[in-house]
JSON list of C-alpha atoms and ligand atoms in Angstrom, two decimals:
[
{"chain": "A", "resi": 1, "resn": "MET", "atom": "CA", "xyz": [247.94, 215.32, 22.26]},
{"chain": "A", "resi": 2, "resn": "GLY", "atom": "CA", "xyz": [246.67, 217.96, 19.84]},
{"chain": "A", "resi": 3, "resn": "ARG", "atom": "CA", "xyz": [248.82, 220.26, 17.77]},
{"chain": "A", "resi": 4, "resn": "TYR", "atom": "CA", "xyz": [248.16, 223.93, 17.23]},
{"chain": "A", "resi": 5, "resn": "ALA", "atom": "CA", "xyz": [249.76, 226.92, 15.56]},
{"chain": "A", "resi": 6, "resn": "VAL", "atom": "CA", "xyz": [249.69, 230.50, 16.78]},
{"chain": "A", "resi": 7, "resn": "LEU", "atom": "CA", "xyz": [249.54, 233.41, 14.33]},
{"chain": "A", "resi": 8, "resn": "ALA", "atom": "CA", "xyz": [250.85, 236.69, 15.74]},
{"chain": "A", "resi": 9, "resn": "SER", "atom": "CA", "xyz": [252.04, 240.08, 14.52]},
{"chain": "A", "resi": 10, "resn": "GLY", "atom": "CA", "xyz": [253.50, 241.73, 17.60]},
{"chain": "A", "resi": 11, "resn": "SER", "atom": "CA", "xyz": [254.65, 241.08, 21.14]},
{"chain": "A", "resi": 12, "resn": "GLY", "atom": "CA", "xyz": [253.22, 237.57, 21.46]},
{"chain": "A", "resi": 13, "resn": "SER", "atom": "CA", "xyz": [252.32, 237.65, 25.16]},
{"chain": "A", "resi": 14, "resn": "ASN", "atom": "CA", "xyz": [249.25, 235.51, 24.41]},
{"chain": "A", "resi": 15, "resn": "PHE", "atom": "CA", "xyz": [251.41, 233.12, 22.42]},
{"chain": "A", "resi": 16, "resn": "GLU", "atom": "CA", "xyz": [253.70, 232.68, 25.43]},
{"chain": "A", "resi": 17, "resn": "ALA", "atom": "CA", "xyz": [250.75, 232.23, 27.81]},
{"chain": "A", "resi": 18, "resn": "LEU", "atom": "CA", "xyz": [249.38, 229.58, 25.45]},
{"chain": "A", "resi": 19, "resn": "VAL", "atom": "CA", "xyz": [252.62, 227.62, 25.28]},
{"chain": "A", "resi": 20, "resn": "GLN", "atom": "CA", "xyz": [252.94, 227.68, 29.06]},
{"chain": "A", "resi": 21, "resn": "GLY", "atom": "CA", "xyz": [249.26, 227.02, 29.74]},
{"chain": "A", "resi": 22, "resn": "THR", "atom": "CA", "xyz": [248.61, 224.04, 27.43]},
{"chain": "A", "resi": 23, "resn": "PRO", "atom": "CA", "xyz": [250.86, 221.28, 28.80]},
{"chain": "A", "resi": 24, "resn": "ASP", "atom": "CA", "xyz": [248.68, 218.51, 27.33]},
{"chain": "A", "resi": 25, "resn": "HIS", "atom": "CA", "xyz": [249.01, 219.83, 23.78]},
{"chain": "A", "resi": 26, "resn": "GLU", "atom": "CA", "xyz": [251.78, 221.02, 21.53]},
{"chain": "A", "resi": 27, "resn": "CYS", "atom": "CA", "xyz": [252.31, 224.43, 20.02]},
{"chain": "A", "resi": 28, "resn": "ALA", "atom": "CA", "xyz": [253.80, 223.15, 16.77]},
{"chain": "A", "resi": 29, "resn": "LEU", "atom": "CA", "xyz": [254.40, 226.50, 15.06]},
{"chain": "A", "resi": 30, "resn": "LEU", "atom": "CA", "xyz": [254.46, 230.25, 15.53]},
{"chain": "A", "resi": 31, "resn": "ALA", "atom": "CA", "xyz": [253.72, 232.05, 12.27]},
{"chain": "A", "resi": 32, "resn": "GLY", "atom": "CA", "xyz": [254.17, 235.81, 12.03]},
{"chain": "A", "resi": 33, "resn": "ASP", "atom": "CA", "xyz": [253.78, 238.36, 9.27]},
{"chain": "A", "resi": 34, "resn": "ARG", "atom": "CA", "xyz": [256.16, 241.04, 10.62]},
{"chain": "A", "resi": 35, "resn": "GLU", "atom": "CA", "xyz": [259.89, 240.57, 10.49]},
{"chain": "A", "resi": 36, "resn": "GLY", "atom": "CA", "xyz": [261.58, 241.36, 13.80]},
{"chain": "A", "resi": 37, "resn": "ALA", "atom": "CA", "xyz": [258.37, 241.18, 15.87]},
{"chain": "A", "resi": 38, "resn": "PHE", "atom": "CA", "xyz": [259.01, 240.15, 19.48]},
{"chain": "A", "resi": 39, "resn": "CYS", "atom": "CA", "xyz": [256.85, 237.03, 19.10]},
{"chain": "A", "resi": 40, "resn": "PHE", "atom": "CA", "xyz": [259.75, 235.47, 17.12]},
{"chain": "A", "resi": 41, "resn": "GLU", "atom": "CA", "xyz": [262.14, 236.06, 20.02]},
{"chain": "A", "resi": 42, "resn": "ARG", "atom": "CA", "xyz": [259.63, 234.43, 22.37]},
{"chain": "A", "resi": 43, "resn": "ALA", "atom": "CA", "xyz": [259.38, 231.44, 20.01]},
{"chain": "A", "resi": 44, "resn": "ARG", "atom": "CA", "xyz": [263.15, 231.08, 20.03]},
{"chain": "A", "resi": 45, "resn": "ARG", "atom": "CA", "xyz": [263.27, 231.17, 23.85]},
{"chain": "A", "resi": 46, "resn": "LEU", "atom": "CA", "xyz": [260.37, 228.73, 24.17]},
{"chain": "A", "resi": 47, "resn": "GLY", "atom": "CA", "xyz": [261.80, 226.34, 21.58]},
{"chain": "A", "resi": 48, "resn": "VAL", "atom": "CA", "xyz": [258.78, 226.61, 19.27]},
{"chain": "A", "resi": 49, "resn": "PRO", "atom": "CA", "xyz": [259.50, 226.46, 15.51]},
{"chain": "A", "resi": 50, "resn": "SER", "atom": "CA", "xyz": [258.62, 229.71, 13.78]},
{"chain": "A", "resi": 51, "resn": "VAL", "atom": "CA", "xyz": [258.07, 230.94, 10.26]},
{"chain": "A", "resi": 52, "resn": "LEU", "atom": "CA", "xyz": [257.81, 234.40, 8.75]},
{"chain": "A", "resi": 53, "resn": "VAL", "atom": "CA", "xyz": [254.98, 234.73, 6.25]},
{"chain": "A", "resi": 54, "resn": "PRO", "atom": "CA", "xyz": [255.33, 238.18, 4.71]},
{"chain": "A", "resi": 55, "resn": "TYR", "atom": "CA", "xyz": [252.38, 239.75, 2.92]},
{"chain": "A", "resi": 56, "resn": "ARG", "atom": "CA", "xyz": [253.80, 241.19, -0.31]},
{"chain": "A", "resi": 57, "resn": "LYS", "atom": "CA", "xyz": [252.39, 243.27, -3.12]},
{"chain": "A", "resi": 58, "resn": "GLY", "atom": "CA", "xyz": [251.47, 241.42, -6.32]},
{"chain": "A", "resi": 59, "resn": "LEU", "atom": "CA", "xyz": [252.27, 242.54, -9.88]},
{"chain": "A", "resi": 60, "resn": "ASP", "atom": "CA", "xyz": [249.18, 244.77, -9.83]},
{"chain": "A", "resi": 61, "resn": "GLY", "atom": "CA", "xyz": [250.62, 246.68, -6.85]},
{"chain": "A", "resi": 62, "resn": "LYS", "atom": "CA", "xyz": [247.95, 245.38, -4.48]},
{"chain": "A", "resi": 63, "resn": "LEU", "atom": "CA", "xyz": [248.66, 243.32, -1.39]},
{"chain": "A", "resi": 64, "resn": "ASP", "atom": "CA", "xyz": [248.59, 239.65, -2.41]},
{"chain": "A", "resi": 65, "resn": "ARG", "atom": "CA", "xyz": [246.93, 238.18, 0.66]},
{"chain": "A", "resi": 66, "resn": "LEU", "atom": "CA", "xyz": [246.02, 234.95, -1.12]},
{"chain": "A", "resi": 67, "resn": "SER", "atom": "CA", "xyz": [249.64, 234.02, -1.95]},
{"chain": "A", "resi": 68, "resn": "ALA", "atom": "CA", "xyz": [250.72, 234.73, 1.63]},
{"chain": "A", "resi": 69, "resn": "GLU", "atom": "CA", "xyz": [247.89, 232.61, 3.01]},
{"chain": "A", "resi": 70, "resn": "LYS", "atom": "CA", "xyz": [248.54, 229.72, 0.59]},
{"chain": "A", "resi": 71, "resn": "ASP", "atom": "CA", "xyz": [252.10, 229.77, 1.89]},
{"chain": "A", "resi": 72, "resn": "LEU", "atom": "CA", "xyz": [250.83, 229.90, 5.44]},
{"chain": "A", "resi": 73, "resn": "THR", "atom": "CA", "xyz": [248.49, 226.96, 4.84]},
{"chain": "A", "resi": 74, "resn": "ARG", "atom": "CA", "xyz": [251.36, 224.92, 3.45]},
{"chain": "A", "resi": 75, "resn": "HIS", "atom": "CA", "xyz": [253.32, 225.51, 6.67]},
{"chain": "A", "resi": 76, "resn": "LEU", "atom": "CA", "xyz": [250.30, 224.65, 8.82]},
{"chain": "A", "resi": 77, "resn": "VAL", "atom": "CA", "xyz": [249.73, 221.41, 6.94]},
{"chain": "A", "resi": 78, "resn": "GLU", "atom": "CA", "xyz": [253.42, 220.48, 7.09]},
{"chain": "A", "resi": 79, "resn": "HIS", "atom": "CA", "xyz": [253.27, 220.89, 10.87]},
{"chain": "A", "resi": 80, "resn": "HIS", "atom": "CA", "xyz": [250.11, 218.74, 11.13]},
{"chain": "A", "resi": 81, "resn": "VAL", "atom": "CA", "xyz": [248.17, 221.43, 12.91]},
{"chain": "A", "resi": 82, "resn": "ASP", "atom": "CA", "xyz": [244.70, 220.60, 14.32]},
{"chain": "A", "resi": 83, "resn": "LEU", "atom": "CA", "xyz": [243.81, 224.14, 15.42]},
{"chain": "A", "resi": 84, "resn": "VAL", "atom": "CA", "xyz": [244.88, 227.61, 14.23]},
{"chain": "A", "resi": 85, "resn": "VAL", "atom": "CA", "xyz": [244.98, 230.18, 17.01]},
{"chain": "A", "resi": 86, "resn": "LEU", "atom": "CA", "xyz": [245.09, 233.89, 16.16]},
{"chain": "A", "resi": 87, "resn": "ALA", "atom": "CA", "xyz": [246.71, 235.95, 18.91]},
{"chain": "A", "resi": 88, "resn": "GLY", "atom": "CA", "xyz": [247.24, 239.55, 17.90]},
{"chain": "A", "resi": 89, "resn": "PHE", "atom": "CA", "xyz": [247.44, 238.71, 14.18]},
{"chain": "A", "resi": 90, "resn": "MET", "atom": "CA", "xyz": [246.68, 242.09, 12.62]},
{"chain": "A", "resi": 91, "resn": "ARG", "atom": "CA", "xyz": [245.31, 240.89, 9.27]},
{"chain": "A", "resi": 92, "resn": "LEU", "atom": "CA", "xyz": [241.84, 240.29, 7.97]},
{"chain": "A", "resi": 93, "resn": "LEU", "atom": "CA", "xyz": [242.13, 236.79, 6.54]},
{"chain": "A", "resi": 94, "resn": "THR", "atom": "CA", "xyz": [240.92, 235.94, 3.03]},
{"chain": "A", "resi": 95, "resn": "PRO", "atom": "CA", "xyz": [237.65, 234.00, 2.65]},
{"chain": "A", "resi": 96, "resn": "TRP", "atom": "CA", "xyz": [239.76, 231.25, 1.03]},
{"chain": "A", "resi": 97, "resn": "PHE", "atom": "CA", "xyz": [241.88, 230.83, 4.18]},
{"chain": "A", "resi": 98, "resn": "VAL", "atom": "CA", "xyz": [238.87, 231.02, 6.47]},
{"chain": "A", "resi": 99, "resn": "ARG", "atom": "CA", "xyz": [237.12, 228.27, 4.47]},
{"chain": "A", "resi": 100, "resn": "GLN", "atom": "CA", "xyz": [240.23, 226.05, 4.58]},
{"chain": "A", "resi": 101, "resn": "TRP", "atom": "CA", "xyz": [240.30, 226.19, 8.38]},
{"chain": "A", "resi": 102, "resn": "LYS", "atom": "CA", "xyz": [236.61, 226.45, 9.16]},
{"chain": "A", "resi": 103, "resn": "GLY", "atom": "CA", "xyz": [235.85, 225.01, 12.61]},
{"chain": "A", "resi": 104, "resn": "ARG", "atom": "CA", "xyz": [239.56, 225.01, 13.42]},
{"chain": "A", "resi": 105, "resn": "LEU", "atom": "CA", "xyz": [240.30, 228.76, 13.45]},
{"chain": "A", "resi": 106, "resn": "ILE", "atom": "CA", "xyz": [239.85, 230.94, 16.54]},
{"chain": "A", "resi": 107, "resn": "ASN", "atom": "CA", "xyz": [240.74, 234.44, 17.72]},
{"chain": "A", "resi": 108, "resn": "ILE", "atom": "CA", "xyz": [240.93, 236.40, 20.95]},
{"chain": "A", "resi": 109, "resn": "HIS", "atom": "CA", "xyz": [239.66, 239.95, 21.18]},
{"chain": "A", "resi": 110, "resn": "PRO", "atom": "CA", "xyz": [240.18, 242.35, 24.11]},
{"chain": "A", "resi": 111, "resn": "ALA", "atom": "CA", "xyz": [236.54, 243.46, 24.37]},
{"chain": "A", "resi": 112, "resn": "LEU", "atom": "CA", "xyz": [233.14, 241.93, 24.95]},
{"chain": "A", "resi": 113, "resn": "LEU", "atom": "CA", "xyz": [232.05, 241.12, 21.40]},
{"chain": "A", "resi": 114, "resn": "PRO", "atom": "CA", "xyz": [229.78, 241.78, 19.60]},
{"chain": "A", "resi": 115, "resn": "ARG", "atom": "CA", "xyz": [230.52, 245.19, 21.10]},
{"chain": "A", "resi": 116, "resn": "HIS", "atom": "CA", "xyz": [233.72, 246.97, 20.05]},
{"chain": "A", "resi": 117, "resn": "PRO", "atom": "CA", "xyz": [235.09, 244.84, 17.19]},
{"chain": "A", "resi": 118, "resn": "GLY", "atom": "CA", "xyz": [238.14, 245.99, 15.23]},
{"chain": "A", "resi": 119, "resn": "ALA", "atom": "CA", "xyz": [241.71, 247.00, 15.97]},
{"chain": "A", "resi": 120, "resn": "HIS", "atom": "CA", "xyz": [240.88, 249.34, 18.90]},
{"chain": "A", "resi": 121, "resn": "GLY", "atom": "CA", "xyz": [238.82, 247.06, 21.13]},
{"chain": "A", "resi": 122, "resn": "ILE", "atom": "CA", "xyz": [240.39, 248.27, 24.38]},
{"chain": "A", "resi": 123, "resn": "ASP", "atom": "CA", "xyz": [240.19, 251.99, 23.52]},
{"chain": "A", "resi": 124, "resn": "ASP", "atom": "CA", "xyz": [236.64, 251.68, 22.28]},
{"chain": "A", "resi": 125, "resn": "SER", "atom": "CA", "xyz": [235.36, 249.75, 25.28]},
{"chain": "A", "resi": 126, "resn": "TRP", "atom": "CA", "xyz": [237.21, 252.09, 27.65]},
{"chain": "A", "resi": 127, "resn": "ALA", "atom": "CA", "xyz": [235.62, 255.11, 25.96]},
{"chain": "A", "resi": 128, "resn": "SER", "atom": "CA", "xyz": [232.15, 253.53, 26.15]},
{"chain": "A", "resi": 129, "resn": "GLN", "atom": "CA", "xyz": [229.77, 253.70, 29.09]},
{"chain": "A", "resi": 130, "resn": "ASP", "atom": "CA", "xyz": [229.67, 249.89, 29.32]},
{"chain": "A", "resi": 131, "resn": "PRO", "atom": "CA", "xyz": [229.45, 248.78, 32.97]},
{"chain": "A", "resi": 132, "resn": "GLU", "atom": "CA", "xyz": [231.67, 245.75, 32.27]},
{"chain": "A", "resi": 133, "resn": "LEU", "atom": "CA", "xyz": [234.92, 245.18, 30.40]},
{"chain": "A", "resi": 134, "resn": "GLY", "atom": "CA", "xyz": [236.22, 241.85, 29.21]},
{"chain": "A", "resi": 135, "resn": "VAL", "atom": "CA", "xyz": [237.72, 239.61, 26.56]},
{"chain": "A", "resi": 136, "resn": "THR", "atom": "CA", "xyz": [236.25, 237.20, 24.01]},
{"chain": "A", "resi": 137, "resn": "VAL", "atom": "CA", "xyz": [237.41, 234.02, 22.30]},
{"chain": "A", "resi": 138, "resn": "HIS", "atom": "CA", "xyz": [235.47, 233.38, 19.10]},
{"chain": "A", "resi": 139, "resn": "TRP", "atom": "CA", "xyz": [235.45, 231.32, 15.91]},
{"chain": "A", "resi": 140, "resn": "VAL", "atom": "CA", "xyz": [236.79, 233.22, 12.92]},
{"chain": "A", "resi": 141, "resn": "ASP", "atom": "CA", "xyz": [234.58, 233.88, 9.91]},
{"chain": "A", "resi": 142, "resn": "GLU", "atom": "CA", "xyz": [235.09, 236.20, 6.93]},
{"chain": "A", "resi": 143, "resn": "GLY", "atom": "CA", "xyz": [234.22, 239.35, 8.91]},
{"chain": "A", "resi": 144, "resn": "MET", "atom": "CA", "xyz": [236.18, 241.46, 11.37]},
{"chain": "A", "resi": 145, "resn": "ASP", "atom": "CA", "xyz": [235.59, 239.88, 14.81]},
{"chain": "A", "resi": 146, "resn": "THR", "atom": "CA", "xyz": [232.13, 238.68, 13.75]},
{"chain": "A", "resi": 147, "resn": "GLY", "atom": "CA", "xyz": [232.41, 234.90, 14.25]},
{"chain": "A", "resi": 148, "resn": "GLU", "atom": "CA", "xyz": [230.39, 232.89, 16.75]},
{"chain": "A", "resi": 149, "resn": "LEU", "atom": "CA", "xyz": [231.42, 233.48, 20.38]},
{"chain": "A", "resi": 150, "resn": "ILE", "atom": "CA", "xyz": [233.08, 230.63, 22.29]},
{"chain": "A", "resi": 151, "resn": "GLU", "atom": "CA", "xyz": [233.73, 232.11, 25.74]},
{"chain": "A", "resi": 152, "resn": "GLN", "atom": "CA", "xyz": [234.15, 235.45, 27.49]},
{"chain": "A", "resi": 153, "resn": "SER", "atom": "CA", "xyz": [235.75, 236.64, 30.74]},
{"chain": "A", "resi": 154, "resn": "ARG", "atom": "CA", "xyz": [234.54, 239.91, 32.23]},
{"chain": "A", "resi": 155, "resn": "PHE", "atom": "CA", "xyz": [234.82, 242.23, 35.20]},
{"chain": "A", "resi": 156, "resn": "LEU", "atom": "CA", "xyz": [232.86, 245.15, 36.57]},
{"chain": "A", "resi": 157, "resn": "ARG", "atom": "CA", "xyz": [234.27, 248.55, 35.97]},
{"chain": "A", "resi": 158, "resn": "THR", "atom": "CA", "xyz": [234.77, 250.37, 39.28]},
{"chain": "A", "resi": 159, "resn": "PRO", "atom": "CA", "xyz": [234.85, 254.19, 39.48]},
{"chain": "A", "resi": 160, "resn": "ASP", "atom": "CA", "xyz": [238.52, 254.28, 40.58]},
{"chain": "A", "resi": 161, "resn": "LEU", "atom": "CA", "xyz": [239.78, 251.98, 37.79]},
{"chain": "A", "resi": 162, "resn": "THR", "atom": "CA", "xyz": [242.43, 253.62, 35.58]},
{"chain": "A", "resi": 163, "resn": "ARG", "atom": "CA", "xyz": [242.90, 252.93, 31.86]},
{"chain": "A", "resi": 164, "resn": "GLU", "atom": "CA", "xyz": [246.26, 251.32, 32.59]},
{"chain": "A", "resi": 165, "resn": "GLN", "atom": "CA", "xyz": [244.82, 249.00, 35.27]},
{"chain": "A", "resi": 166, "resn": "ALA", "atom": "CA", "xyz": [241.96, 248.06, 32.95]},
{"chain": "A", "resi": 167, "resn": "GLU", "atom": "CA", "xyz": [244.38, 247.12, 30.17]},
{"chain": "A", "resi": 168, "resn": "GLU", "atom": "CA", "xyz": [246.54, 245.07, 32.52]},
{"chain": "A", "resi": 169, "resn": "HIS", "atom": "CA", "xyz": [243.49, 243.26, 33.85]},
{"chain": "A", "resi": 170, "resn": "LEU", "atom": "CA", "xyz": [242.25, 242.55, 30.30]},
{"chain": "A", "resi": 171, "resn": "HIS", "atom": "CA", "xyz": [245.58, 241.02, 29.34]},
{"chain": "A", "resi": 172, "resn": "ARG", "atom": "CA", "xyz": [245.63, 238.90, 32.50]},
{"chain": "A", "resi": 173, "resn": "LEU", "atom": "CA", "xyz": [242.16, 237.63, 31.61]},
{"chain": "A", "resi": 174, "resn": "GLU", "atom": "CA", "xyz": [243.30, 236.83, 28.07]},
{"chain": "A", "resi": 175, "resn": "HIS", "atom": "CA", "xyz": [246.31, 234.90, 29.32]},
{"chain": "A", "resi": 176, "resn": "GLU", "atom": "CA", "xyz": [244.09, 232.82, 31.59]},
{"chain": "A", "resi": 177, "resn": "LEU", "atom": "CA", "xyz": [241.14, 232.31, 29.21]},
{"chain": "A", "resi": 178, "resn": "TYR", "atom": "CA", "xyz": [242.92, 231.48, 25.96]},
{"chain": "A", "resi": 179, "resn": "PRO", "atom": "CA", "xyz": [244.96, 228.46, 27.16]},
{"chain": "A", "resi": 180, "resn": "ARG", "atom": "CA", "xyz": [241.85, 227.08, 28.87]},
{"chain": "A", "resi": 181, "resn": "VAL", "atom": "CA", "xyz": [239.72, 227.36, 25.71]},
{"chain": "A", "resi": 182, "resn": "VAL", "atom": "CA", "xyz": [242.48, 226.01, 23.45]},
{"chain": "A", "resi": 183, "resn": "THR", "atom": "CA", "xyz": [242.94, 223.02, 25.75]},
{"chain": "A", "resi": 184, "resn": "ARG", "atom": "CA", "xyz": [239.20, 222.29, 25.73]},
{"chain": "A", "resi": 185, "resn": "LEU", "atom": "CA", "xyz": [238.87, 222.60, 21.94]},
{"chain": "A", "resi": 186, "resn": "LEU", "atom": "CA", "xyz": [241.91, 220.43, 21.29]},
{"chain": "A", "resi": 187, "resn": "ASN", "atom": "CA", "xyz": [240.65, 217.80, 23.72]},
{"chain": "A", "resi": 188, "resn": "THR", "atom": "CA", "xyz": [237.44, 217.65, 21.67]},
{"chain": "A", "resi": 189, "resn": "LEU", "atom": "CA", "xyz": [239.13, 217.77, 18.24]},
{"chain": "A", "resi": 190, "resn": "VAL", "atom": "CA", "xyz": [241.57, 215.03, 19.20]},
{"chain": "A", "resi": 191, "resn": "THR", "atom": "CA", "xyz": [238.81, 212.83, 20.64]},
{"chain": "A", "resi": 192, "resn": "GLN", "atom": "CA", "xyz": [236.81, 213.25, 17.43]},
{"chain": "A", "resi": 193, "resn": "GLY", "atom": "CA", "xyz": [239.94, 212.25, 15.50]},
{"chain": "A", "resi": 194, "resn": "THR", "atom": "CA", "xyz": [239.71, 215.25, 13.15]},
{"chain": "B", "resi": 201, "resn": "LIG", "atom": "C1", "xyz": [245.75, 241.11, 22.47]},
{"chain": "B", "resi": 201, "resn": "LIG", "atom": "O1", "xyz": [245.16, 242.06, 23.30]},
{"chain": "B", "resi": 201, "resn": "LIG", "atom": "C2", "xyz": [244.72, 240.43, 21.62]},
{"chain": "B", "resi": 201, "resn": "LIG", "atom": "O2", "xyz": [243.47, 240.34, 22.22]},
{"chain": "B", "resi": 201, "resn": "LIG", "atom": "C3", "xyz": [244.62, 241.37, 20.44]},
{"chain": "B", "resi": 201, "resn": "LIG", "atom": "O3", "xyz": [245.95, 241.78, 20.22]},
{"chain": "B", "resi": 201, "resn": "LIG", "atom": "C4", "xyz": [246.68, 241.74, 21.44]},
{"chain": "B", "resi": 201, "resn": "LIG", "atom": "C5", "xyz": [247.92, 240.93, 21.18]},
{"chain": "B", "resi": 201, "resn": "LIG", "atom": "O4", "xyz": [248.81, 240.99, 22.26]},
{"chain": "B", "resi": 201, "resn": "LIG", "atom": "N1", "xyz": [243.98, 240.73, 19.33]},
{"chain": "B", "resi": 201, "resn": "LIG", "atom": "P1", "xyz": [250.04, 239.99, 22.33]},
{"chain": "B", "resi": 201, "resn": "LIG", "atom": "O5", "xyz": [250.83, 240.13, 21.03]},
{"chain": "B", "resi": 201, "resn": "LIG", "atom": "O6", "xyz": [249.51, 238.60, 22.52]},
{"chain": "B", "resi": 201, "resn": "LIG", "atom": "O7", "xyz": [250.86, 240.46, 23.50]}
]
């Protein structure tokens, strides 16, 4: 059995889908950066330990991302995590953190990368003339949604599709794809004994 952590900032619907869809592995920790976010309530209901890792300003008045991510790493190590799974974590991670977890850090994005990276993936792909919409799981590097692709799920855009239906369909695809990819990666990581 592999152990993974989910990092989330908001609702946590992907987090919940992961916990329910990875019966062979253990979600050892939910880490969030926003106090009161609904993902913490989901963690409580699902019986997954959770931790708040606030990003605070340093003495120079700038956001001290490094301190927050050193804290975060300490929690991940304490929980013996094999894989770090970003699911709606609305922070660009520091190069230091990305290096620490290289090869063990993944993200899901609600568009067909490399098209439409960034915080508005659904809006941007909806506004585009792309014939297909879809979601992407990818390795995380120092850039914004620029890491190597792992797997995508897609569907053809029909003329009668509404924005709301498209968004619902994208989330359904995410909830199906992410647990499947996490299971596969953990199977491999655990077999390799890393
Ligand atoms: C998802 O659409 C994910 O792709 C994006 O942020 C959203 C998070 O939703 N990165 P939730 O918090 O998992 O419900």
